[in-house]
Amino acid sequence: MNAKLCKKTQLLSAYYFLSIALERSKRPEILSLANGIIEAQQKEIDEMRAWYQSWYGSAPPSGEFGMMGGMMMEGMTGDTSELAAVSSADFDREFIEQMIPHHEMAIMMAGMLQASTERAEMKQLADNIIASQSREIEMMRSWLTAWSN
């Protein structure tokens, strides 16, 4: 599979994964989290497209910034069918248990971006990803603890 097709597949898997949560979860906190992730990733993609236009004088090639969501959701492509098959009673827990490692991977990748870019706006994007996803991990872990009691 070529890299662009792989990126698009990962991005579609990310949206599919989140759409499963929006359809199946009954917990307002999960619904809010899924909607927030979708909105944040779309904002990041739009921002990167604008930077590309500014830096290179043309629009990015079609699908080029699907990689952001794809990379952020890497490792989840095989998990979507598993999540869809989880019983309703276990769904929210399984969703969170899959989201936490995804967020940890995103934080690691954002750290790599910070170390490798000279562009201030890219460093700020990485800072924002690290901060927001760290907060979300703490929040999800607190939900798991609360739901276990």
mmCIF file of C-alpha atoms in Angstrom:
data_model
loop_
_atom_site.group_PDB
_atom_site.id
_atom_site.type_symbol
_atom_site.label_atom_id
_atom_site.label_comp_id
_atom_site.label_asym_id
_atom_site.label_seq_id
_atom_site.Cartn_x
_atom_site.Cartn_y
_atom_site.Cartn_z
ATOM 1 C CA MET A 1 0.000 0.000 0.000
ATOM 2 C CA ASN A 2 1.460 3.395 -0.911
ATOM 3 C CA ALA A 3 2.025 6.089 1.732
ATOM 4 C CA LYS A 4 -0.819 8.402 0.640
ATOM 5 C CA LEU A 5 -3.347 5.564 0.602
ATOM 6 C CA CYS A 6 -2.088 4.442 3.994
ATOM 7 C CA LYS A 7 -2.491 7.981 5.405
ATOM 8 C CA LYS A 8 -6.024 8.263 4.042
ATOM 9 C CA THR A 9 -6.911 4.827 5.419
ATOM 10 C CA GLN A 10 -5.639 5.814 8.862
ATOM 11 C CA LEU A 11 -7.561 9.098 8.806
ATOM 12 C CA LEU A 12 -10.757 7.321 7.792
ATOM 13 C CA SER A 13 -10.164 4.791 10.560
ATOM 14 C CA ALA A 14 -9.772 7.641 13.049
ATOM 15 C CA TYR A 15 -13.081 9.171 12.051
ATOM 16 C CA TYR A 16 -14.736 5.756 11.978
ATOM 17 C CA PHE A 17 -13.396 5.009 15.464
ATOM 18 C CA LEU A 18 -14.747 8.298 16.810
ATOM 19 C CA SER A 19 -18.050 7.893 14.958
ATOM 20 C CA ILE A 20 -18.533 4.530 16.681
ATOM 21 C CA ALA A 21 -18.183 6.325 20.015
ATOM 22 C CA LEU A 22 -20.690 8.977 18.943
ATOM 23 C CA GLU A 23 -23.185 6.289 17.945
ATOM 24 C CA ARG A 24 -22.739 3.817 20.792
ATOM 25 C CA SER A 25 -21.795 5.708 23.925
ATOM 26 C CA LYS A 26 -24.513 6.917 26.246
ATOM 27 C CA ARG A 27 -22.099 8.830 28.455
ATOM 28 C CA PRO A 28 -22.051 12.587 27.829
ATOM 29 C CA GLU A 29 -18.359 12.747 28.718
ATOM 30 C CA ILE A 30 -17.460 10.252 25.956
ATOM 31 C CA LEU A 31 -19.647 12.074 23.440
ATOM 32 C CA SER A 32 -18.019 15.375 24.368
ATOM 33 C CA LEU A 33 -14.526 13.874 24.142
ATOM 34 C CA ALA A 34 -15.162 12.322 20.699
ATOM 35 C CA ASN A 35 -16.647 15.553 19.338
ATOM 36 C CA GLY A 36 -13.759 17.530 20.820
ATOM 37 C CA ILE A 37 -11.151 15.281 19.196
ATOM 38 C CA ILE A 38 -12.847 15.574 15.803
ATOM 39 C CA GLU A 39 -13.035 19.373 16.108
ATOM 40 C CA ALA A 40 -9.430 19.693 17.319
ATOM 41 C CA GLN A 41 -8.042 17.530 14.527
ATOM 42 C CA GLN A 42 -10.024 19.400 11.893
ATOM 43 C CA LYS A 43 -8.715 22.706 13.264
ATOM 44 C CA GLU A 44 -5.149 21.359 13.179
ATOM 45 C CA ILE A 45 -5.569 20.143 9.594
ATOM 46 C CA ASP A 46 -7.030 23.499 8.500
ATOM 47 C CA GLU A 47 -4.190 25.333 10.241
ATOM 48 C CA MET A 48 -1.527 23.180 8.571
ATOM 49 C CA ARG A 49 -3.136 23.669 5.165
ATOM 50 C CA ALA A 50 -3.003 27.441 5.682
ATOM 51 C CA TRP A 51 0.663 27.234 6.718
ATOM 52 C CA TYR A 52 1.476 25.153 3.656
ATOM 53 C CA GLN A 53 -0.232 27.730 1.431
ATOM 54 C CA SER A 54 1.710 30.534 3.116
ATOM 55 C CA TRP A 55 5.066 28.760 3.042
ATOM 56 C CA TYR A 56 4.910 27.231 -0.450
ATOM 57 C CA GLY A 57 2.483 29.500 -2.308
ATOM 58 C CA SER A 58 0.088 26.739 -3.284
ATOM 59 C CA ALA A 59 -2.484 24.481 -1.737
ATOM 60 C CA PRO A 60 -1.124 21.210 -0.363
ATOM 61 C CA PRO A 61 -1.611 18.129 -2.523
ATOM 62 C CA SER A 62 -4.982 16.489 -1.983
ATOM 63 C CA GLY A 63 -5.063 14.497 1.238
ATOM 64 C CA GLU A 64 -1.639 15.724 2.351
ATOM 65 C CA PHE A 65 -2.763 16.747 5.822
ATOM 66 C CA GLY A 66 -4.856 13.687 6.360
ATOM 67 C CA MET A 67 -1.556 12.452 7.747
ATOM 68 C CA MET A 68 -2.059 14.466 10.918
ATOM 69 C CA GLY A 69 -5.137 12.567 11.920
ATOM 70 C CA GLY A 70 -3.738 9.389 10.453
ATOM 71 C CA MET A 71 -0.531 9.618 12.413
ATOM 72 C CA MET A 72 -2.390 10.598 15.538
ATOM 73 C CA MET A 73 -4.651 7.593 15.210
ATOM 74 C CA GLU A 74 -1.888 5.215 14.102
ATOM 75 C CA GLY A 75 -2.233 1.835 15.672
ATOM 76 C CA MET A 76 -6.001 2.085 15.861
ATOM 77 C CA THR A 77 -6.780 0.938 12.330
ATOM 78 C CA GLY A 78 -7.086 -2.673 13.390
ATOM 79 C CA ASP A 79 -9.010 -1.817 16.553
ATOM 80 C CA THR A 80 -12.107 -0.323 14.927
ATOM 81 C CA SER A 81 -13.760 -3.658 14.186
ATOM 82 C CA GLU A 82 -12.961 -4.858 17.701
ATOM 83 C CA LEU A 83 -14.524 -1.731 19.191
ATOM 84 C CA ALA A 84 -17.635 -2.074 17.034
ATOM 85 C CA ALA A 85 -18.107 -5.620 18.337
ATOM 86 C CA VAL A 86 -17.793 -4.754 22.042
ATOM 87 C CA SER A 87 -20.953 -5.157 24.110
ATOM 88 C CA SER A 88 -22.790 -1.997 25.117
ATOM 89 C CA ALA A 89 -21.955 -2.544 28.780
ATOM 90 C CA ASP A 90 -18.202 -2.611 28.053
ATOM 91 C CA PHE A 91 -18.106 -0.070 25.224
ATOM 92 C CA ASP A 92 -17.107 3.088 27.105
ATOM 93 C CA ARG A 93 -14.333 1.336 29.011
ATOM 94 C CA GLU A 94 -12.956 -0.241 25.818
ATOM 95 C CA PHE A 95 -13.112 3.081 23.966
ATOM 96 C CA ILE A 96 -11.077 4.779 26.691
ATOM 97 C CA GLU A 97 -8.636 1.889 26.973
ATOM 98 C CA GLN A 98 -7.914 2.309 23.253
ATOM 99 C CA MET A 99 -7.813 6.115 23.360
ATOM 100 C CA ILE A 100 -5.231 6.386 26.151
ATOM 101 C CA PRO A 101 -2.419 4.626 24.214
ATOM 102 C CA HIS A 102 -3.386 6.612 21.111
ATOM 103 C CA HIS A 103 -3.002 9.850 23.064
ATOM 104 C CA GLU A 104 0.320 8.661 24.501
ATOM 105 C CA MET A 105 1.555 8.031 20.938
ATOM 106 C CA ALA A 106 0.362 11.489 19.850
ATOM 107 C CA ILE A 107 2.271 13.081 22.738
ATOM 108 C CA MET A 108 5.418 11.194 21.766
ATOM 109 C CA MET A 109 5.064 12.283 18.126
ATOM 110 C CA ALA A 110 4.424 15.898 19.126
ATOM 111 C CA GLY A 111 7.624 15.770 21.182
ATOM 112 C CA MET A 112 9.475 14.561 18.095
ATOM 113 C CA LEU A 113 7.989 17.473 16.134
ATOM 114 C CA GLN A 114 9.172 19.951 18.784
ATOM 115 C CA ALA A 115 12.698 18.568 18.546
ATOM 116 C CA SER A 116 12.855 18.556 14.757
ATOM 117 C CA THR A 117 11.205 21.782 13.579
ATOM 118 C CA GLU A 118 12.525 25.315 13.425
ATOM 119 C CA ARG A 119 9.073 26.807 12.788
ATOM 120 C CA ALA A 120 7.577 28.526 15.843
ATOM 121 C CA GLU A 121 4.015 27.758 14.758
ATOM 122 C CA MET A 122 4.819 24.039 14.498
ATOM 123 C CA LYS A 123 6.424 24.094 17.946
ATOM 124 C CA GLN A 124 3.273 25.777 19.290
ATOM 125 C CA LEU A 125 1.090 23.134 17.620
ATOM 126 C CA ALA A 126 3.180 20.424 19.277
ATOM 127 C CA ASP A 127 2.908 22.200 22.656
ATOM 128 C CA ASN A 128 -0.868 22.402 22.258
ATOM 129 C CA ILE A 129 -1.150 18.719 21.347
ATOM 130 C CA ILE A 130 0.978 17.669 24.321
ATOM 131 C CA ALA A 131 -1.005 19.836 26.754
ATOM 132 C CA SER A 132 -4.479 18.934 25.501
ATOM 133 C CA GLN A 133 -3.845 15.227 25.122
ATOM 134 C CA SER A 134 -2.134 15.008 28.515
ATOM 135 C CA ARG A 135 -5.232 16.613 30.084
ATOM 136 C CA GLU A 136 -7.474 14.189 28.198
ATOM 137 C CA ILE A 137 -5.443 11.190 29.413
ATOM 138 C CA GLU A 138 -5.822 12.356 33.019
ATOM 139 C CA MET A 139 -9.542 12.866 32.463
ATOM 140 C CA MET A 140 -10.016 9.426 30.883
ATOM 141 C CA ARG A 141 -8.070 7.725 33.673
ATOM 142 C CA SER A 142 -10.249 9.472 36.245
ATOM 143 C CA TRP A 143 -13.362 8.221 34.423
ATOM 144 C CA LEU A 144 -12.049 4.650 34.480
ATOM 145 C CA THR A 145 -11.433 4.937 38.212
ATOM 146 C CA ALA A 146 -14.858 6.456 38.882
ATOM 147 C CA TRP A 147 -16.653 3.866 36.752
ATOM 148 C CA SER A 148 -14.876 1.023 38.574
ATOM 149 C CA ASN A 149 -16.388 2.047 41.911
#
